[in-house]
PDB file of C-alpha atoms in Angstrom:
ATOM      1  CA  MET F   1       0.206   0.076   0.300  1.00  0.00           C
ATOM      2  CA  LEU F   2       2.915   2.554   0.636  1.00  0.00           C
ATOM      3  CA  ASN F   3       4.709   1.474  -2.272  1.00  0.00           C
ATOM      4  CA  ASN F   4       1.466   2.398  -4.344  1.00  0.00           C
ATOM      5  CA  LEU F   5       0.689   5.758  -2.468  1.00  0.00           C
ATOM      6  CA  ARG F   6       4.162   6.373  -3.394  1.00  0.00           C
ATOM      7  CA  LYS F   7       3.704   5.639  -6.928  1.00  0.00           C
ATOM      8  CA  GLN F   8       1.039   7.659  -6.792  1.00  0.00           C
ATOM      9  CA  ASN F   9       2.281  10.829  -5.613  1.00  0.00           C
ATOM     10  CA  LYS F  10       5.547  10.287  -8.069  1.00  0.00           C
ATOM     11  CA  GLN F  11       2.647   9.968 -11.052  1.00  0.00           C
ATOM     12  CA  LYS F  12       1.409  13.853  -9.568  1.00  0.00           C
ATOM     13  CA  THR F  13       5.187  15.408  -8.821  1.00  0.00           C
ATOM     14  CA  PHE F  14       6.188  14.640 -12.181  1.00  0.00           C
ATOM     15  CA  PRO F  15       3.886  16.378 -14.206  1.00  0.00           C
ATOM     16  CA  LEU F  16       3.625  19.397 -12.336  1.00  0.00           C
ATOM     17  CA  LEU F  17       7.062  19.735 -11.715  1.00  0.00           C
ATOM     18  CA  LYS F  18       7.217  19.628 -15.776  1.00  0.00           C
ATOM     19  CA  ARG F  19       4.723  22.087 -15.901  1.00  0.00           C
ATOM     20  CA  ILE F  20       6.653  24.657 -13.196  1.00  0.00           C
ATOM     21  CA  LEU F  21      10.191  24.515 -15.459  1.00  0.00           C
ATOM     22  CA  HIS F  22       8.073  24.553 -18.692  1.00  0.00           C
ATOM     23  CA  LEU F  23       6.338  27.825 -17.069  1.00  0.00           C
ATOM     24  CA  CYS F  24       9.874  29.017 -15.284  1.00  0.00           C
ATOM     25  CA  ALA F  25      11.194  28.316 -19.098  1.00  0.00           C
ATOM     26  CA  GLU F  26       8.668  30.917 -21.089  1.00  0.00           C
ATOM     27  CA  LEU F  27       8.865  33.724 -18.315  1.00  0.00           C
ATOM     28  CA  LYS F  28      12.829  33.586 -18.640  1.00  0.00           C
ATOM     29  CA  GLU F  29      11.947  33.289 -22.167  1.00  0.00           C
ATOM     30  CA  MET F  30       9.831  37.186 -22.294  1.00  0.00           C
ATOM     31  CA  GLU F  31      12.375  39.000 -19.671  1.00  0.00           C
ATOM     32  CA  GLU F  32      14.686  38.374 -22.664  1.00  0.00           C
ATOM     33  CA  ARG F  33      12.289  39.215 -25.757  1.00  0.00           C
ATOM     34  CA  LYS F  34      11.364  42.516 -23.217  1.00  0.00           C
ATOM     35  CA  GLU F  35      14.866  43.086 -22.559  1.00  0.00           C
ATOM     36  CA  GLU F  36      15.905  43.059 -26.813  1.00  0.00           C
ATOM     37  CA  ILE F  37      12.823  45.373 -27.207  1.00  0.00           C
ATOM     38  CA  ILE F  38      14.583  47.721 -24.667  1.00  0.00           C
ATOM     39  CA  LEU F  39      17.315  47.798 -26.070  1.00  0.00           C
ATOM     40  CA  ARG F  40      16.650  48.529 -29.345  1.00  0.00           C
ATOM     41  CA  THR F  41      14.618  50.783 -28.136  1.00  0.00           C
ATOM     42  CA  LEU F  42      16.789  52.739 -26.099  1.00  0.00           C
ATOM     43  CA  ASP F  43      18.950  53.159 -29.434  1.00  0.00           C
ATOM     44  CA  LEU F  44      15.959  54.712 -31.098  1.00  0.00           C
ATOM     45  CA  PHE F  45      15.091  57.305 -28.588  1.00  0.00           C
ATOM     46  CA  SER F  46      18.610  57.784 -28.282  1.00  0.00           C
ATOM     47  CA  LYS F  47      19.170  58.917 -32.740  1.00  0.00           C
ATOM     48  CA  ARG F  48      16.199  60.380 -32.969  1.00  0.00           C
ATOM     49  CA  GLY F  49      14.528  61.612 -29.682  1.00  0.00           C
ATOM     50  CA  VAL F  50      11.276  60.172 -27.933  1.00  0.00           C
ATOM     51  CA  LYS F  51       8.636  62.926 -29.213  1.00  0.00           C
ATOM     52  CA  SER F  52       9.013  62.089 -33.198  1.00  0.00           C
ATOM     53  CA  LEU F  53       8.067  57.937 -32.884  1.00  0.00           C
ATOM     54  CA  ASN F  54       5.228  56.197 -31.961  1.00  0.00           C
ATOM     55  CA  MET F  55       4.308  52.835 -31.338  1.00  0.00           C
ATOM     56  CA  GLY F  56       3.816  51.860 -34.731  1.00  0.00           C
ATOM     57  CA  ASP F  57       7.661  53.289 -35.648  1.00  0.00           C
ATOM     58  CA  ILE F  58       9.004  51.654 -32.936  1.00  0.00           C
ATOM     59  CA  SER F  59       7.746  48.119 -34.218  1.00  0.00           C
ATOM     60  CA  SER F  60       8.322  48.569 -37.583  1.00  0.00           C
ATOM     61  CA  LEU F  61      12.113  49.757 -36.675  1.00  0.00           C
ATOM     62  CA  GLN F  62      12.704  47.075 -35.315  1.00  0.00           C
ATOM     63  CA  HIS F  63      10.392  44.556 -37.523  1.00  0.00           C
ATOM     64  CA  ILE F  64       8.796  43.335 -35.151  1.00  0.00           C
ATOM     65  CA  SER F  65       4.512  43.610 -34.870  1.00  0.00           C
ATOM     66  CA  LYS F  66       2.552  46.130 -33.004  1.00  0.00           C
ATOM     67  CA  LYS F  67       0.628  43.712 -31.583  1.00  0.00           C
ATOM     68  CA  THR F  68       4.417  42.040 -29.836  1.00  0.00           C
ATOM     69  CA  LEU F  69       4.966  45.583 -28.861  1.00  0.00           C
ATOM     70  CA  TYR F  70       2.087  45.651 -26.752  1.00  0.00           C
ATOM     71  CA  ASN F  71       1.993  42.184 -25.151  1.00  0.00           C
ATOM     72  CA  TYR F  72       4.793  43.755 -23.034  1.00  0.00           C
ATOM     73  CA  PHE F  73       4.127  47.240 -22.738  1.00  0.00           C
ATOM     74  CA  LYS F  74       0.267  48.868 -22.230  1.00  0.00           C
ATOM     75  CA  ASP F  75       1.414  51.728 -24.006  1.00  0.00           C
ATOM     76  CA  LYS F  76       4.590  54.700 -25.285  1.00  0.00           C
ATOM     77  CA  ASN F  77       4.727  55.673 -22.059  1.00  0.00           C
ATOM     78  CA  ASP F  78       5.318  52.535 -20.027  1.00  0.00           C
ATOM     79  CA  LEU F  79       7.716  51.346 -22.367  1.00  0.00           C
ATOM     80  CA  VAL F  80       9.351  54.489 -21.884  1.00  0.00           C
ATOM     81  CA  CYS F  81       9.425  54.862 -18.718  1.00  0.00           C
ATOM     82  CA  SER F  82      10.524  50.428 -18.675  1.00  0.00           C
ATOM     83  CA  CYS F  83      13.506  51.763 -20.580  1.00  0.00           C
ATOM     84  CA  MET F  84      14.384  54.782 -18.177  1.00  0.00           C
ATOM     85  CA  ASN F  85      14.308  52.206 -15.506  1.00  0.00           C
ATOM     86  CA  PHE F  86      16.654  49.572 -17.428  1.00  0.00           C
ATOM     87  CA  GLU F  87      19.343  51.971 -18.139  1.00  0.00           C
ATOM     88  CA  LEU F  88      18.911  53.690 -14.586  1.00  0.00           C
ATOM     89  CA  GLU F  89      19.497  50.233 -13.274  1.00  0.00           C
ATOM     90  CA  ARG F  90      22.192  49.411 -15.630  1.00  0.00           C
ATOM     91  CA  THR F  91      24.426  53.105 -14.572  1.00  0.00           C
ATOM     92  CA  SER F  92      23.837  52.065 -11.031  1.00  0.00           C
ATOM     93  CA  LYS F  93      25.924  48.887 -11.135  1.00  0.00           C
ATOM     94  CA  GLU F  94      28.719  50.432 -13.709  1.00  0.00           C
ATOM     95  CA  VAL F  95      28.902  52.977 -11.188  1.00  0.00           C
ATOM     96  CA  GLU F  96      29.050  50.446  -8.480  1.00  0.00           C
ATOM     97  CA  LEU F  97      31.420  48.520 -10.151  1.00  0.00           C
ATOM     98  CA  ILE F  98      34.180  51.484 -10.922  1.00  0.00           C
ATOM     99  CA  THR F  99      33.664  52.155  -6.935  1.00  0.00           C
ATOM    100  CA  GLN F 100      34.016  48.916  -6.301  1.00  0.00           C
ATOM    101  CA  LYS F 101      37.553  49.067  -8.077  1.00  0.00           C
ATOM    102  CA  GLY F 102      40.456  50.502  -4.780  1.00  0.00           C
ATOM    103  CA  LEU F 103      40.710  53.485  -6.669  1.00  0.00           C
ATOM    104  CA  ASN F 104      41.458  56.594  -5.424  1.00  0.00           C
ATOM    105  CA  ALA F 105      38.835  59.447  -5.402  1.00  0.00           C
ATOM    106  CA  ILE F 106      40.243  61.218  -8.192  1.00  0.00           C
ATOM    107  CA  ASP F 107      40.447  58.390 -10.729  1.00  0.00           C
ATOM    108  CA  VAL F 108      36.894  57.170  -9.224  1.00  0.00           C
ATOM    109  CA  SER F 109      35.392  60.684  -9.974  1.00  0.00           C
ATOM    110  CA  TYR F 110      37.307  60.493 -13.510  1.00  0.00           C
ATOM    111  CA  GLU F 111      36.631  57.136 -14.412  1.00  0.00           C
ATOM    112  CA  ILE F 112      32.917  58.213 -13.781  1.00  0.00           C
ATOM    113  CA  SER F 113      32.926  60.713 -15.502  1.00  0.00           C
ATOM    114  CA  GLN F 114      34.503  58.442 -18.849  1.00  0.00           C
ATOM    115  CA  PHE F 115      31.535  56.027 -18.746  1.00  0.00           C
ATOM    116  CA  VAL F 116      29.293  59.638 -18.996  1.00  0.00           C
ATOM    117  CA  ILE F 117      30.737  60.468 -21.917  1.00  0.00           C
ATOM    118  CA  ASN F 118      30.244  56.947 -23.314  1.00  0.00           C
ATOM    119  CA  GLN F 119      26.752  56.615 -22.578  1.00  0.00           C
ATOM    120  CA  LEU F 120      25.819  59.671 -23.384  1.00  0.00           C
ATOM    121  CA  THR F 121      28.044  61.518 -26.448  1.00  0.00           C
ATOM    122  CA  ASP F 122      25.296  59.746 -29.459  1.00  0.00           C
ATOM    123  CA  MET F 123      22.365  61.025 -27.933  1.00  0.00           C
ATOM    124  CA  ASN F 124      20.263  63.393 -28.613  1.00  0.00           C
ATOM    125  CA  PRO F 125      19.994  66.785 -27.336  1.00  0.00           C
ATOM    126  CA  THR F 126      16.340  67.167 -27.305  1.00  0.00           C
ATOM    127  CA  LEU F 127      15.777  63.980 -25.111  1.00  0.00           C
ATOM    128  CA  PHE F 128      15.089  65.255 -21.629  1.00  0.00           C
ATOM    129  CA  LEU F 129      13.430  68.317 -23.039  1.00  0.00           C
ATOM    130  CA  GLU F 130      11.353  65.640 -24.655  1.00  0.00           C
ATOM    131  CA  LEU F 131      10.600  63.928 -21.749  1.00  0.00           C
ATOM    132  CA  GLU F 132       9.553  66.782 -19.886  1.00  0.00           C
ATOM    133  CA  ALA F 133       7.240  67.598 -22.230  1.00  0.00           C
ATOM    134  CA  PHE F 134       5.463  64.691 -23.341  1.00  0.00           C
ATOM    135  CA  HIS F 135       6.801  61.511 -20.598  1.00  0.00           C
ATOM    136  CA  PRO F 136       7.212  63.292 -17.124  1.00  0.00           C
ATOM    137  CA  GLU F 137       6.804  60.116 -14.810  1.00  0.00           C
ATOM    138  CA  ALA F 138      10.088  58.976 -16.714  1.00  0.00           C
ATOM    139  CA  LEU F 139      11.861  62.287 -16.248  1.00  0.00           C
ATOM    140  CA  LEU F 140      10.746  61.979 -12.589  1.00  0.00           C
ATOM    141  CA  LEU F 141      12.923  58.390 -12.195  1.00  0.00           C
ATOM    142  CA  PHE F 142      14.998  60.333 -13.987  1.00  0.00           C
ATOM    143  CA  GLU F 143      15.472  62.799 -11.410  1.00  0.00           C
ATOM    144  CA  ASP F 144      15.172  60.411  -7.911  1.00  0.00           C
ATOM    145  CA  HIS F 145      18.222  57.828  -9.839  1.00  0.00           C
ATOM    146  CA  GLN F 146      19.899  61.459  -9.841  1.00  0.00           C
ATOM    147  CA  GLN F 147      19.602  62.311  -6.442  1.00  0.00           C
ATOM    148  CA  ASP F 148      19.466  58.679  -4.861  1.00  0.00           C
ATOM    149  CA  CYS F 149      22.387  57.057  -6.799  1.00  0.00           C
ATOM    150  CA  ILE F 150      24.425  59.550  -8.443  1.00  0.00           C
ATOM    151  CA  GLY F 151      24.141  62.393  -5.920  1.00  0.00           C
ATOM    152  CA  LYS F 152      24.852  59.388  -2.737  1.00  0.00           C
ATOM    153  CA  THR F 153      27.580  58.239  -4.915  1.00  0.00           C
ATOM    154  CA  ILE F 154      29.258  61.999  -5.724  1.00  0.00           C
ATOM    155  CA  TYR F 155      28.510  63.048  -1.284  1.00  0.00           C
ATOM    156  CA  GLU F 156      31.036  59.444  -0.732  1.00  0.00           C
ATOM    157  CA  ASN F 157      33.264  60.054  -3.128  1.00  0.00           C
ATOM    158  CA  ILE F 158      33.786  64.119  -1.379  1.00  0.00           C
ATOM    159  CA  LYS F 159      33.738  62.627   1.416  1.00  0.00           C
ATOM    160  CA  LYS F 160      37.128  59.804   0.214  1.00  0.00           C
ATOM    161  CA  GLY F 161      38.969  62.147  -0.932  1.00  0.00           C
ATOM    162  CA  MET F 162      39.034  64.074   1.805  1.00  0.00           C
ATOM    163  CA  ASP F 163      40.423  61.100   3.780  1.00  0.00           C
ATOM    164  CA  GLU F 164      42.876  60.935   1.148  1.00  0.00           C
ATOM    165  CA  GLY F 165      44.386  64.575   1.281  1.00  0.00           C
ATOM    166  CA  LEU F 166      43.151  64.881  -1.755  1.00  0.00           C
ATOM    167  CA  TYR F 167      40.278  66.799  -1.788  1.00  0.00           C
ATOM    168  CA  ARG F 168      40.254  70.408   0.021  1.00  0.00           C
ATOM    169  CA  SER F 169      40.088  69.087   3.434  1.00  0.00           C
ATOM    170  CA  ASP F 170      37.585  72.769   4.331  1.00  0.00           C
ATOM    171  CA  LEU F 171      34.964  71.351   1.491  1.00  0.00           C
ATOM    172  CA  LYS F 172      30.736  71.639   3.028  1.00  0.00           C
ATOM    173  CA  VAL F 173      30.311  67.716   1.668  1.00  0.00           C
ATOM    174  CA  GLU F 174      26.615  69.055   0.889  1.00  0.00           C
ATOM    175  CA  ILE F 175      26.852  72.390  -0.976  1.00  0.00           C
ATOM    176  CA  VAL F 176      29.433  71.234  -3.479  1.00  0.00           C
ATOM    177  CA  THR F 177      27.445  67.823  -3.883  1.00  0.00           C
ATOM    178  CA  SER F 178      24.864  70.230  -4.525  1.00  0.00           C
ATOM    179  CA  ILE F 179      25.927  72.482  -6.507  1.00  0.00           C
ATOM    180  CA  TYR F 180      27.583  69.700  -8.830  1.00  0.00           C
ATOM    181  CA  MET F 181      24.747  67.452  -9.182  1.00  0.00           C
ATOM    182  CA  THR F 182      22.827  71.179 -10.271  1.00  0.00           C
ATOM    183  CA  LEU F 183      25.123  71.412 -13.081  1.00  0.00           C
ATOM    184  CA  MET F 184      24.914  67.625 -14.250  1.00  0.00           C
ATOM    185  CA  TYR F 185      21.355  67.911 -14.778  1.00  0.00           C
ATOM    186  CA  ASN F 186      21.699  71.028 -16.534  1.00  0.00           C
ATOM    187  CA  LEU F 187      24.512  69.962 -18.656  1.00  0.00           C
ATOM    188  CA  ILE F 188      23.114  66.503 -19.928  1.00  0.00           C
ATOM    189  CA  SER F 189      19.324  67.469 -20.103  1.00  0.00           C
ATOM    190  CA  ALA F 190      21.255  70.358 -22.558  1.00  0.00           C
ATOM    191  CA  ARG F 191      20.056  73.284 -20.555  1.00  0.00           C
ATOM    192  CA  LEU F 192      23.284  75.097 -21.244  1.00  0.00           C
ATOM    193  CA  VAL F 193      23.764  78.196 -23.430  1.00  0.00           C
ATOM    194  CA  ASN F 194      26.666  78.713 -26.148  1.00  0.00           C
ATOM    195  CA  THR F 195      27.864  75.659 -26.348  1.00  0.00           C
ATOM    196  CA  ARG F 196      26.210  74.237 -29.711  1.00  0.00           C
ATOM    197  CA  ASN F 197      30.464  74.613 -30.852  1.00  0.00           C
ATOM    198  CA  TYR F 198      31.295  72.184 -28.557  1.00  0.00           C
ATOM    199  CA  SER F 199      30.958  68.238 -28.744  1.00  0.00           C
ATOM    200  CA  PHE F 200      29.341  66.603 -25.731  1.00  0.00           C
ATOM    201  CA  SER F 201      32.134  65.152 -24.889  1.00  0.00           C
ATOM    202  CA  GLU F 202      34.660  68.273 -24.513  1.00  0.00           C
ATOM    203  CA  ILE F 203      31.511  69.643 -22.754  1.00  0.00           C
ATOM    204  CA  TYR F 204      31.484  66.843 -20.483  1.00  0.00           C
ATOM    205  CA  MET F 205      35.096  67.301 -19.523  1.00  0.00           C
ATOM    206  CA  GLU F 206      35.186  70.991 -18.849  1.00  0.00           C
ATOM    207  CA  PHE F 207      32.561  70.317 -16.253  1.00  0.00           C
ATOM    208  CA  PHE F 208      34.540  67.431 -14.372  1.00  0.00           C
ATOM    209  CA  LYS F 209      38.026  69.354 -14.851  1.00  0.00           C
ATOM    210  CA  TYR F 210      36.196  72.813 -13.587  1.00  0.00           C
ATOM    211  CA  HIS F 211      34.668  70.729 -11.120  1.00  0.00           C
ATOM    212  CA  ILE F 212      38.310  67.862  -9.960  1.00  0.00           C
ATOM    213  CA  HIS F 213      40.846  71.558  -9.852  1.00  0.00           C
ATOM    214  CA  GLY F 214      37.886  72.910  -7.675  1.00  0.00           C
ATOM    215  CA  ILE F 215      37.840  71.143  -4.778  1.00  0.00           C
ATOM    216  CA  SER F 216      41.280  69.119  -5.248  1.00  0.00           C
ATOM    217  CA  SER F 217      44.606  70.018  -2.475  1.00  0.00           C
ATOM    218  CA  GLU F 218      47.000  70.726  -2.732  1.00  0.00           C
ATOM    219  CA  LYS F 219      48.415  67.378  -3.321  1.00  0.00           C
ATOM    220  CA  GLY F 220      45.123  66.810  -5.707  1.00  0.00           C
ATOM    221  CA  GLN F 221      46.142  69.137  -7.777  1.00  0.00           C
ATOM    222  CA  GLU F 222      49.837  67.603  -8.313  1.00  0.00           C
ATOM    223  CA  TYR F 223      48.654  63.832  -8.751  1.00  0.00           C
ATOM    224  CA  LEU F 224      46.029  65.614 -11.346  1.00  0.00           C
ATOM    225  CA  LYS F 225      48.697  67.616 -12.731  1.00  0.00           C
ATOM    226  CA  ILE F 226      50.320  64.188 -13.615  1.00  0.00           C
ATOM    227  CA  LYS F 227      47.719  62.558 -14.359  1.00  0.00           C
ATOM    228  CA  PHE F 228      46.045  64.596 -17.699  1.00  0.00           C
ATOM    229  CA  GLU F 229      50.176  64.811 -18.313  1.00  0.00           C
ATOM    230  CA  LYS F 230      49.861  61.230 -19.346  1.00  0.00           C
ATOM    231  CA  GLN F 231      47.368  61.692 -21.341  1.00  0.00           C
TER     232      GLN F 231
END
């Protein structure tokens, strides 16, 4: 009798386990498919902006049906917000990797600046203005991330640099962080004036130098001199 019960339990368990594994595989495939769509859409938004593309354009340019697109996103705003969340999560991971390399504060700040330049160099300059006008929810996600992730990273970098003697000991960390965040936001959201004759990388590097020279101690200035002479 006991053997019969075990046999019955196996007969019930195996089909259930098989269905669960099949469902997990389907969910994984859907997530991978969704990520592919997001990555391609991010590329489209970066090059063409958000306003000029509707769901039909996005699906057509990716060679998928509108029905497929709507299977993953309820509307364009949902797609834009999903793209923003994906990009912000990717940025957070990359910034965390940089801060965990064991570099000094100046080198950490420099590497983060290089990452930002690589990410945003080809971005449509009107993207943030379009988000502000047509997708404020997505822009709010970006602004919250700036405060929670980037702001915290800058704050900790300044403290680290002061502890290492590379940054001035008299810095008011909260104020410097706030100034940095304000300038950075205006720079990447295309709010700077009289900069049309310069590339984004040129503008951002001047911003980095402006910031890093302003907060560096004598020791930090010497390190910067050597660092930039090598480049």
